[in-house]
Coordinates of C-alpha atoms in Angstrom, one line a residue:
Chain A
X1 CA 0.0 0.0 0.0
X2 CA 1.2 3.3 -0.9
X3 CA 2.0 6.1 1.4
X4 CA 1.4 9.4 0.0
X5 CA 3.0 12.4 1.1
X6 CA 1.3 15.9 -0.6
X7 CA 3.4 19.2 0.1
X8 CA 1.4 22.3 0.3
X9 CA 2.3 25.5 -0.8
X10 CA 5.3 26.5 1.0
X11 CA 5.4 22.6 2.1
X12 CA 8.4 19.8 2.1
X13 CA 9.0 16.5 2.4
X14 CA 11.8 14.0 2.3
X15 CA 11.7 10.1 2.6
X16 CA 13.3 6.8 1.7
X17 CA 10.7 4.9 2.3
X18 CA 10.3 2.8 -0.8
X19 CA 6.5 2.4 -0.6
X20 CA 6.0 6.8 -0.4
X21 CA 5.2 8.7 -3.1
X22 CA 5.6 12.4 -2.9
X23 CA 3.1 14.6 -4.3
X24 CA 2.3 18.8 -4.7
X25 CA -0.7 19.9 -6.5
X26 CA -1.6 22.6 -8.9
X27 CA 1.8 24.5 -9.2
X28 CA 1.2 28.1 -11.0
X29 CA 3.8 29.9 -11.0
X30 CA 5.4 28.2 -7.6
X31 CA 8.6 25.9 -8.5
X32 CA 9.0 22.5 -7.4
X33 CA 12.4 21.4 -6.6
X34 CA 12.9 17.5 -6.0
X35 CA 15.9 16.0 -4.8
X36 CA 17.1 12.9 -5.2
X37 CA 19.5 10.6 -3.5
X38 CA 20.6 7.7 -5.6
X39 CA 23.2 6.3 -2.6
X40 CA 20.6 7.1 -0.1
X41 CA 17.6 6.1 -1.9
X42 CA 16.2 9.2 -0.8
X43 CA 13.5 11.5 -2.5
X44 CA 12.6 15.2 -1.4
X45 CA 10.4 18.2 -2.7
X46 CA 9.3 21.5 -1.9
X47 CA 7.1 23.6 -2.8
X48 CA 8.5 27.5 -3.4
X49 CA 6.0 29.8 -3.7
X50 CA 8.2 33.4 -3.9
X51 CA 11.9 34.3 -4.4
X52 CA 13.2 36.1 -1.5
X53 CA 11.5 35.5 3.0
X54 CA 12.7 39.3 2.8
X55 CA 9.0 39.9 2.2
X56 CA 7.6 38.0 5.0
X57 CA 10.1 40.1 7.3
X58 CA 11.8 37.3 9.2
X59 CA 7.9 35.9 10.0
X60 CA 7.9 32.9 7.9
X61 CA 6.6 30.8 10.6
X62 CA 6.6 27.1 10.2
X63 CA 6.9 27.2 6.1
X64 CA 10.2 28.0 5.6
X65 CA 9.8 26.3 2.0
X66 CA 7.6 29.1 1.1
X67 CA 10.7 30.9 -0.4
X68 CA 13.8 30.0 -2.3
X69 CA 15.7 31.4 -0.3
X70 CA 14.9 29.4 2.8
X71 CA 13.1 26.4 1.2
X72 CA 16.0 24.8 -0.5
X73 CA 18.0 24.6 2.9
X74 CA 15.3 23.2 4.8
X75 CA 15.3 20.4 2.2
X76 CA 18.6 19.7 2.4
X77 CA 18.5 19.5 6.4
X78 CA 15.3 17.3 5.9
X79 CA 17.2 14.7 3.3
X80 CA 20.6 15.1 5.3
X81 CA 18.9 13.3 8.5
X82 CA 17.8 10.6 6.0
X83 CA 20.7 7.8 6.9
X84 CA 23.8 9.9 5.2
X85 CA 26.5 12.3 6.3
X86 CA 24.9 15.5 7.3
X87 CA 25.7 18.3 4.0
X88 CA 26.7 15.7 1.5
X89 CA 25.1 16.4 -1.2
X90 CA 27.6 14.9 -3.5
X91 CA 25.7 12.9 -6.2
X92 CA 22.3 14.8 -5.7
X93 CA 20.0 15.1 -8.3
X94 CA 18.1 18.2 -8.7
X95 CA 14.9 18.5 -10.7
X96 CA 12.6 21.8 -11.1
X97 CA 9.0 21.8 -12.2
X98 CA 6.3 24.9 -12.3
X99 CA 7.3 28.5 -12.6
X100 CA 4.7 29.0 -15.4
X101 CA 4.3 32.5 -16.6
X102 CA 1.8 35.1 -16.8
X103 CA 2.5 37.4 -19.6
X104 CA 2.8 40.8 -18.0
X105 CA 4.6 43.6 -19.9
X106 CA 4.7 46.0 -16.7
X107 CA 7.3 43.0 -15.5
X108 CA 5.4 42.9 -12.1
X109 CA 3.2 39.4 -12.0
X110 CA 6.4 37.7 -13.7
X111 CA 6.8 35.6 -10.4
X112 CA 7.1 32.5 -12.1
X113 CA 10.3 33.6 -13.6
X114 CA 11.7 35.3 -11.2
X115 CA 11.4 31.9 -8.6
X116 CA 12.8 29.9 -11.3
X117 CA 15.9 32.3 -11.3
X118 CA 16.0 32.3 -7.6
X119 CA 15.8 28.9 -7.1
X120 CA 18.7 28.3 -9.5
X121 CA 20.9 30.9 -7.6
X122 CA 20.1 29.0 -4.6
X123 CA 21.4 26.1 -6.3
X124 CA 24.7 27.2 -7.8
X125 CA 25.5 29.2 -3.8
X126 CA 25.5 25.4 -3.2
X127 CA 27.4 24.0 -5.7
X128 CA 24.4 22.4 -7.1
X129 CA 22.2 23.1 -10.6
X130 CA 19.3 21.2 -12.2
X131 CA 19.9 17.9 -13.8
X132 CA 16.5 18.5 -15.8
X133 CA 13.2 20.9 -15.6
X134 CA 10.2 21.1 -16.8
X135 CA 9.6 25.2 -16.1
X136 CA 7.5 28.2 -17.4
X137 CA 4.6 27.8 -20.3
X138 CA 1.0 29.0 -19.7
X139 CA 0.5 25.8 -18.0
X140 CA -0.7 24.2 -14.1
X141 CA 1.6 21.0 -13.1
X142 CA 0.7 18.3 -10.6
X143 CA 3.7 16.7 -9.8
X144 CA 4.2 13.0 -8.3
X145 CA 7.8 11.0 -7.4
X146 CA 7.3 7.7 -6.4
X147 CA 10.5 6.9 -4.0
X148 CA 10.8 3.9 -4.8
X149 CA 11.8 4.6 -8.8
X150 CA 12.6 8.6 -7.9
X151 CA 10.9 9.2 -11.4
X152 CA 9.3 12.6 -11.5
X153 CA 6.0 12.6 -13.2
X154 CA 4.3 15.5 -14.6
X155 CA 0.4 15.9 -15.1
X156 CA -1.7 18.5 -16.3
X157 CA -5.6 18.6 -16.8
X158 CA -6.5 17.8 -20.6
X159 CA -3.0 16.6 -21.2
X160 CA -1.4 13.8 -21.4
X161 CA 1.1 12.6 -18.5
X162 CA 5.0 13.3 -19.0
X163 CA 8.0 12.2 -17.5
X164 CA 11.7 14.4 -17.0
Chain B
X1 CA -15.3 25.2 -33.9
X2 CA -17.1 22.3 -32.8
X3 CA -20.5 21.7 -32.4
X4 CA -21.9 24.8 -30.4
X5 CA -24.6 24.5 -27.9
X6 CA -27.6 26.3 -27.9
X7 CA -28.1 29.3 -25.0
X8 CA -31.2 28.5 -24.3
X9 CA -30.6 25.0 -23.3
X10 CA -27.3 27.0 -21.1
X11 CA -30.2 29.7 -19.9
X12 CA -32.3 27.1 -18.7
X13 CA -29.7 25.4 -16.5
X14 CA -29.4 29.2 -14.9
X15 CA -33.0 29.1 -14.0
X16 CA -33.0 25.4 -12.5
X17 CA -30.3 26.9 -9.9
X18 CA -31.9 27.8 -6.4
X19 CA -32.4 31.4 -5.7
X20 CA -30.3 32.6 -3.0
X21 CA -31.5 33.3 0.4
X22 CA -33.0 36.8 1.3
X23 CA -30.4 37.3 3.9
X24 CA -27.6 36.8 1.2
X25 CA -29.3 38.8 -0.6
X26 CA -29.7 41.6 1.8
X27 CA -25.8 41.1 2.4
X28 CA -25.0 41.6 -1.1
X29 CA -27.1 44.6 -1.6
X30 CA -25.4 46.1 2.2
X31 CA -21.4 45.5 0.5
X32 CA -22.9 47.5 -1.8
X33 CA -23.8 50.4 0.4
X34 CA -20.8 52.9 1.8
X35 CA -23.1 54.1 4.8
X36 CA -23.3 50.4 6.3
X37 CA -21.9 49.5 10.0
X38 CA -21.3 46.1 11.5
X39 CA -25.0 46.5 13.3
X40 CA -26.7 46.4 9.8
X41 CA -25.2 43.2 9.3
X42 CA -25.7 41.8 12.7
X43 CA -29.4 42.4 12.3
X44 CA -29.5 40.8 9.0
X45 CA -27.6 37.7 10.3
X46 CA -30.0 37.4 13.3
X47 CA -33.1 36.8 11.1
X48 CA -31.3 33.9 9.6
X49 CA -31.3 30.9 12.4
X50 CA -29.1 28.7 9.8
X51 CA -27.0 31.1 9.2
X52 CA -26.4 32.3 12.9
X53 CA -25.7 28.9 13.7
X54 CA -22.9 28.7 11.5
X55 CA -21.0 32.2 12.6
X56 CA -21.0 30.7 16.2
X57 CA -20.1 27.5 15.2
X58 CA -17.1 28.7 13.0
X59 CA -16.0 31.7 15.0
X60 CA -16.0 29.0 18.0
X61 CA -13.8 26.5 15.8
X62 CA -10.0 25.5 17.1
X63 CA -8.9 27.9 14.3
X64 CA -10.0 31.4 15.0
X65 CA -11.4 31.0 18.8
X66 CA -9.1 33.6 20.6
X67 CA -10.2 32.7 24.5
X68 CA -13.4 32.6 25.6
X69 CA -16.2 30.9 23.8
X70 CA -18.3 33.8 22.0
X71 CA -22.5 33.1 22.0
X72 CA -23.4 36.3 20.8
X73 CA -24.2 37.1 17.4
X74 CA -23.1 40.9 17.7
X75 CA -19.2 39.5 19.0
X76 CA -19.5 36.6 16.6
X77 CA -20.1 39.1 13.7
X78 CA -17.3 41.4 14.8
X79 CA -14.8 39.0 15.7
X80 CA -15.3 37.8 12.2
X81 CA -15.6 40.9 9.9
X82 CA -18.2 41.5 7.2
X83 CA -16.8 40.2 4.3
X84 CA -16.2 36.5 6.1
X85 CA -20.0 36.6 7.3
X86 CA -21.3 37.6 3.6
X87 CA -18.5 34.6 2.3
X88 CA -20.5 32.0 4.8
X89 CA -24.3 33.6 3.6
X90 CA -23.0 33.0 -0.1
X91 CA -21.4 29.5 0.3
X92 CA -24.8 28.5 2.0
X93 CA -26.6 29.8 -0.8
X94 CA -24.7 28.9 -3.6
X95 CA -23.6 25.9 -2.3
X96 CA -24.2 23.4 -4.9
X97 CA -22.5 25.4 -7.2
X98 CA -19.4 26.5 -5.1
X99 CA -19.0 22.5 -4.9
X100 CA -19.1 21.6 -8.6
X101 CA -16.8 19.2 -9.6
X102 CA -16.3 20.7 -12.5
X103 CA -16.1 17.8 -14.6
X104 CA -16.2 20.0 -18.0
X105 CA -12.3 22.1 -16.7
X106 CA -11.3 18.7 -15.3
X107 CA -11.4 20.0 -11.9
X108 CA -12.4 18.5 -8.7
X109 CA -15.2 18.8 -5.8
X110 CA -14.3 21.8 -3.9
X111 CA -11.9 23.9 -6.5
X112 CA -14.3 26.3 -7.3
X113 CA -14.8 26.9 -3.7
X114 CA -11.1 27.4 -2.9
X115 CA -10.2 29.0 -6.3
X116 CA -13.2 31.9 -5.3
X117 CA -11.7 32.1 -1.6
X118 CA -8.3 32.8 -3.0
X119 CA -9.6 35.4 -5.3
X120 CA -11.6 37.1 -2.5
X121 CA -8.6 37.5 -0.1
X122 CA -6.7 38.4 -3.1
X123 CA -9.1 41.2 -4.2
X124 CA -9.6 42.7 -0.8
X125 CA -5.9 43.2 -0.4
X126 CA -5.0 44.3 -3.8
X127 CA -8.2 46.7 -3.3
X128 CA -5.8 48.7 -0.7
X129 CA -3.6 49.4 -3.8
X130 CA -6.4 50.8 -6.2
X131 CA -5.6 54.7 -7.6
X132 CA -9.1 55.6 -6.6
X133 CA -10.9 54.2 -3.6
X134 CA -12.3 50.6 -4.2
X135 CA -14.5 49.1 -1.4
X136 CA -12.8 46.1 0.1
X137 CA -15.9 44.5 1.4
X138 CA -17.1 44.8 -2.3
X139 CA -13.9 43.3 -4.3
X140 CA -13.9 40.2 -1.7
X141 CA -17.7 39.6 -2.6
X142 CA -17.2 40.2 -6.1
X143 CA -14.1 37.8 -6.2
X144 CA -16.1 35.0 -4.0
X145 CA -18.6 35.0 -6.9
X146 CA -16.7 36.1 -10.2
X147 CA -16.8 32.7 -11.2
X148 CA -19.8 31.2 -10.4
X149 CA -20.7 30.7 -14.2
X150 CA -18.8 28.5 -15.1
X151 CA -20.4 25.9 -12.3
X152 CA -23.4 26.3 -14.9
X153 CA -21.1 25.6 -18.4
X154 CA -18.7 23.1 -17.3
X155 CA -21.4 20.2 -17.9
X156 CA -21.6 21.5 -21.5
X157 CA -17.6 21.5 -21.7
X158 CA -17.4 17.8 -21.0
X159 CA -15.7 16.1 -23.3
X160 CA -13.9 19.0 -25.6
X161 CA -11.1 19.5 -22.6
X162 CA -8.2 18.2 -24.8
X163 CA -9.2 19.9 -28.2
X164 CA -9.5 23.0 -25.9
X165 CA -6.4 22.9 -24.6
X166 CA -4.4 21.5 -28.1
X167 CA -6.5 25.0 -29.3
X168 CA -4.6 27.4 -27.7
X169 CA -0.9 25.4 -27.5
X170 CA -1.2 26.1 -31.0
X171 CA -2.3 29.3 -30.8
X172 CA -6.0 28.9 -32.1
X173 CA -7.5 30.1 -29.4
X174 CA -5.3 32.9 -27.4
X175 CA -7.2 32.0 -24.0
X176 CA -10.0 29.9 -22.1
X177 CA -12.6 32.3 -22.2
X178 CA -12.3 32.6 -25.7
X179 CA -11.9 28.8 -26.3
X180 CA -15.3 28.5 -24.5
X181 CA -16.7 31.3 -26.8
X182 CA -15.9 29.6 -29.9
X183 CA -16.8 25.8 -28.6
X184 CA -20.4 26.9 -27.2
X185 CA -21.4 30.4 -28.3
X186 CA -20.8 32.1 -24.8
X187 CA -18.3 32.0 -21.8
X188 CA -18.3 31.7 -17.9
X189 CA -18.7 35.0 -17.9
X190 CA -22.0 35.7 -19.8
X191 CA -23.4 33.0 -18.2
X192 CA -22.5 34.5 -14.4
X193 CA -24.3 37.2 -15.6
X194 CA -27.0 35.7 -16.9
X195 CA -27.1 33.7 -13.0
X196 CA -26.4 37.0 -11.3
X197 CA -29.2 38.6 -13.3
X198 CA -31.5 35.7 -12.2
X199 CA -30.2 36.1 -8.3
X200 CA -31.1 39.9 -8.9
X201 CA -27.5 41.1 -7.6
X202 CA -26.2 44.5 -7.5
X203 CA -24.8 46.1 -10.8
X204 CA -20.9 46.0 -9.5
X205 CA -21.3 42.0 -9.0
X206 CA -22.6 42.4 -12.3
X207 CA -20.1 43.9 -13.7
X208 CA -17.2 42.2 -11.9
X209 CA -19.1 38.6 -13.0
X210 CA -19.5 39.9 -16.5
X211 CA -16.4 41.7 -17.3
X212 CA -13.3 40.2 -14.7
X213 CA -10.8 39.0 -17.8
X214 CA -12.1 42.1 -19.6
X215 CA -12.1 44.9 -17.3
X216 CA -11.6 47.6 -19.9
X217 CA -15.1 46.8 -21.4
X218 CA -16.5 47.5 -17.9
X219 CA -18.5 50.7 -17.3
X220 CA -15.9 53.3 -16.6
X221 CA -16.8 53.7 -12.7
X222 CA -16.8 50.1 -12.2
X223 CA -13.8 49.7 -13.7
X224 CA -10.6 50.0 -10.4
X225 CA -13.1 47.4 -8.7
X226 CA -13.4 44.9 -12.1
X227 CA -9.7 45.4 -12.1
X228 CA -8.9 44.3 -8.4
X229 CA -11.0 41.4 -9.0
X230 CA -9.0 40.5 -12.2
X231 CA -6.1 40.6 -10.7
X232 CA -6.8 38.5 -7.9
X233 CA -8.0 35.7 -10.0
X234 CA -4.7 36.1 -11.4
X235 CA -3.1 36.2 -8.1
X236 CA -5.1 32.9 -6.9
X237 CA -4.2 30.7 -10.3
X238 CA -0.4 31.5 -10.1
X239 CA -1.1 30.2 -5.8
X240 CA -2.0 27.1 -7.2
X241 CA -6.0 27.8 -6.7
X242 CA -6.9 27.2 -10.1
X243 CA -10.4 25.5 -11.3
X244 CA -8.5 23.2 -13.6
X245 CA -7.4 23.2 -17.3
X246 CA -8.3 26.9 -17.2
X247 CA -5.7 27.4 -14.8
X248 CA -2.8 30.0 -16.1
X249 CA -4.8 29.5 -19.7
X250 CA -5.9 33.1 -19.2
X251 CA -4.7 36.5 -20.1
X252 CA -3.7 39.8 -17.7
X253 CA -5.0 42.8 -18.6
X254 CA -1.9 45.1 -19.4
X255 CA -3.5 48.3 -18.7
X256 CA -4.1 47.3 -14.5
X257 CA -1.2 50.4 -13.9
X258 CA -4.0 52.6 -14.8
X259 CA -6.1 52.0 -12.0
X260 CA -3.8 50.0 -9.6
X261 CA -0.6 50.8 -8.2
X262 CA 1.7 47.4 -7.5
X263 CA 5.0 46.5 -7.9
X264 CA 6.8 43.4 -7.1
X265 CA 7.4 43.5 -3.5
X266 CA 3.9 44.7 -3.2
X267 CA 2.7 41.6 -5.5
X268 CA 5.0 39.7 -3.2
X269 CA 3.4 40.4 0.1
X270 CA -0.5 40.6 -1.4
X271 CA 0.8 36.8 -2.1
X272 CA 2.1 35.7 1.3
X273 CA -0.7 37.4 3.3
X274 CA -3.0 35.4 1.1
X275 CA -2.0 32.0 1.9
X276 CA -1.9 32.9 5.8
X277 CA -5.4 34.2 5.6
X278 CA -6.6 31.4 3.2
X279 CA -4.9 28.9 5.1
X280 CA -6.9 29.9 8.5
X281 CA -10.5 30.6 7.1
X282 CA -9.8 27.1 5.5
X283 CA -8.8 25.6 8.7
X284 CA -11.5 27.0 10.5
X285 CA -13.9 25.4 8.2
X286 CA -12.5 22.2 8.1
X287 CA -12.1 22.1 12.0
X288 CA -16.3 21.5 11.8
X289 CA -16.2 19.0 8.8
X290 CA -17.8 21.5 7.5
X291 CA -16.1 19.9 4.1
X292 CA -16.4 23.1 1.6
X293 CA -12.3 23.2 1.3

């Protein structure tokens, strides 16, 4: 029976439980990033939903993955407790899904891009970058990652199901 | 173009939806008003039993109880603010509608309900940024119901989802309103009207129902309250509150600057206070079963 884990906006979630699948719904112009762990076996997501926690003016409660800034370091603490060295994220595959776009010439409701660009920063600070990504388009994402395979599938209503 | 549908049959469906309740109603016609207070509204909620029950109940609920239980009406009301009380007349009135499943946008039970909510928070907040004064009460009302149409098409939808959406991939179709235009002769939005007509709502819910992914074809002094309404639909799809294949499928209005004032930090926070405020009216729904979100 399958366990399945869905991160909210501004959620995360890490496991290497082989029967978990790891879910978020609906992404707009939020960015998923997914981690995985081939040595560890380990899967993780979370769900950004803005670039910078400047804006929530150090009261970002308990969703720190609400932001790129904070979210991709919470992940990492949540997979690093996951049976491997704390910080070693050698071999970590990174994956990024959402960031669609709204097509705004006054450049102010371009969030989608600008998370996508944040996240990426956040990445490379770290010595990391996406292996793949499925990003921007006019376009909602449900995104589901089986631990067990660490395969990230992609669904959107009238479309058919993709893989990256 | 496929095979369109004809409006009557569309009309029809309108008139087989329940009129909504008097005290709805009355709470509609009151956001309306500038020269209301929170007394006007308390009286109005009093006369409704069902609806009483359902302020104490929530205001009561693990969520938003601050101390002491509260079993008056008049606290329950103010502890809870207007546009929260006319949100729980409306979802008991439209009901049914608010929990479509949507089956023609390949939604699910309860996205209409959540994709509204978003947009009403959304609204009332981008409402404090309008270039001339917008009321707040007014833009979350109008964003709780901008949608309610297409509650009434999406059973005439079913089946052309995928030819929709290859439609505007390729360009066919630039948007979802339109693609609904061209597949059945009308859109969400003429049908809200058509159901806000029929419910005998004020003319800015008419207006916002009508004209909230055209705002520049509202009447010019509706217009800065259309527009905060458009832009918090926008706001709640790029959340994640979407109703569907819809979802980021439509366009924004370039000419918002003119009657709003935003810029990215601004958009940033509207965005953030959302969710917090979304999260706990949700919460203090759910803490009652009361199964809307």
């Amino acid at each position: 029976m399958n366990n399945i884990k869905v991160v909210g906006v501004g959620g995360l979630a890490a496991s290497n439980q082989a029967d978990d699948i790891i879910k978020t719904f609906a992404l707009g112009s939020c960015v998923a990033v997914i981690m995985l762990h081939p040595g560890a076996r380990a899967v993780g997501m979370v769900h950004i939903a803005l670039p910078d926690s400047a804006v929530a003016r150090g009261n970002i409660g308990d969703r720190p993955g609400y932001f790129a800034d904070t979210g991709i370091p919470a992940l990492l603490k949540q997979m690093a407790a996951l049976n491997w060295g704390v910080n070693d994220n050698r071999g970590m595959i990174v994956k990024l899904v959402g960031g669609a776009k709204v097509m705004d010439p006054n450049n102010v409701f371009t969030i989608g891009k600008r998370n996508i660009l944040a996240v990426k920063k956040v990445l490379w600070s770290l010595g990391m970058g996406p292996r793949a990504e499925d990003v921007g388009g006019a376009i909602s994402r449900t995104v589901t990652v089986p631990v067990a395979t660490g395969q990230v599938h992609i669904s959107s209503p009238g479309k058919e199901d993709w893989r990256i | 173009m496929t095979d369109k549908i004809d409006r009557n049959e569309i009309l029809a469906a309108v008139r087989g939806v329940p009129l909504i309740s008097t005290s709805a109603a009355r709470l509609l016609e009151l956001a309306n008003r500038d020269d209301h207070n929170l007394l006007d509204i308390v009286n109005i909620v009093r006369c409704d039993a069902a609806l009483t029950a359902r302020i104490l109940t929530a205001v009561n609920s693990a969520t938003l109880r601050r101390g002491k239980e509260i079993s008056s009406i008049d606290r329950a009301v103010a502890v809870m603010g207007e546009e929260m009380v006319t949100g729980f007349a409306m979802s008991d009135a439209a009901g049914l509608l608010f929990q479509s499943d949507l089956e023609g946008y390949a939604a699910n039970r309860g996205d209409l309900w959540r994709h509204d909510l978003r947009t009403a928070i959304a609204a009332k907040k981008i409402a404090a940024h309008a270039r001339s004064e917008v009321n707040a009460e007014l833009a979350f009302t109008g964003g709780l119901l901008h949608d309610l149409g297409k509650a009434i098409i999406s059973d005439f939808l079913k089946g052309r989802i995928s030819g929709i959406v290859n439609n505007i991939e390729t360009g066919k179709y630039p948007d979802y309103p339109s693609a609904e235009r061209e597949e059945l002769g009308v859109d969400h939005c003429d049908i809200g009207l058509e159901l806000a007509t029929y419910w005998g709502l004020p003319e800015p819910l008419r207006q916002v129902i009508r004209y909230h992914h055209h705002p520049l074809e509202a009447a010019p002094r509706f217009r800065p309250l259309v527009f905060v309404v458009h832009l918090g639909d926008i706001v709640a799809m790029m959340s994640g509150s979407g109703t569907g294949a819809d979802a980021m499928r439509c366009n924004i209005a370039p000419a918002y600057t003119d009657y709003i004032t935003l810029d990215k930090d601004d958009l940033a926070r509207i965005i953030f206070a959302v969710e917090t405020e979304f999260n706990t009216i949700t919460s203090s729904l759910s803490d009652k079963g009361e199964g809307s979100t």
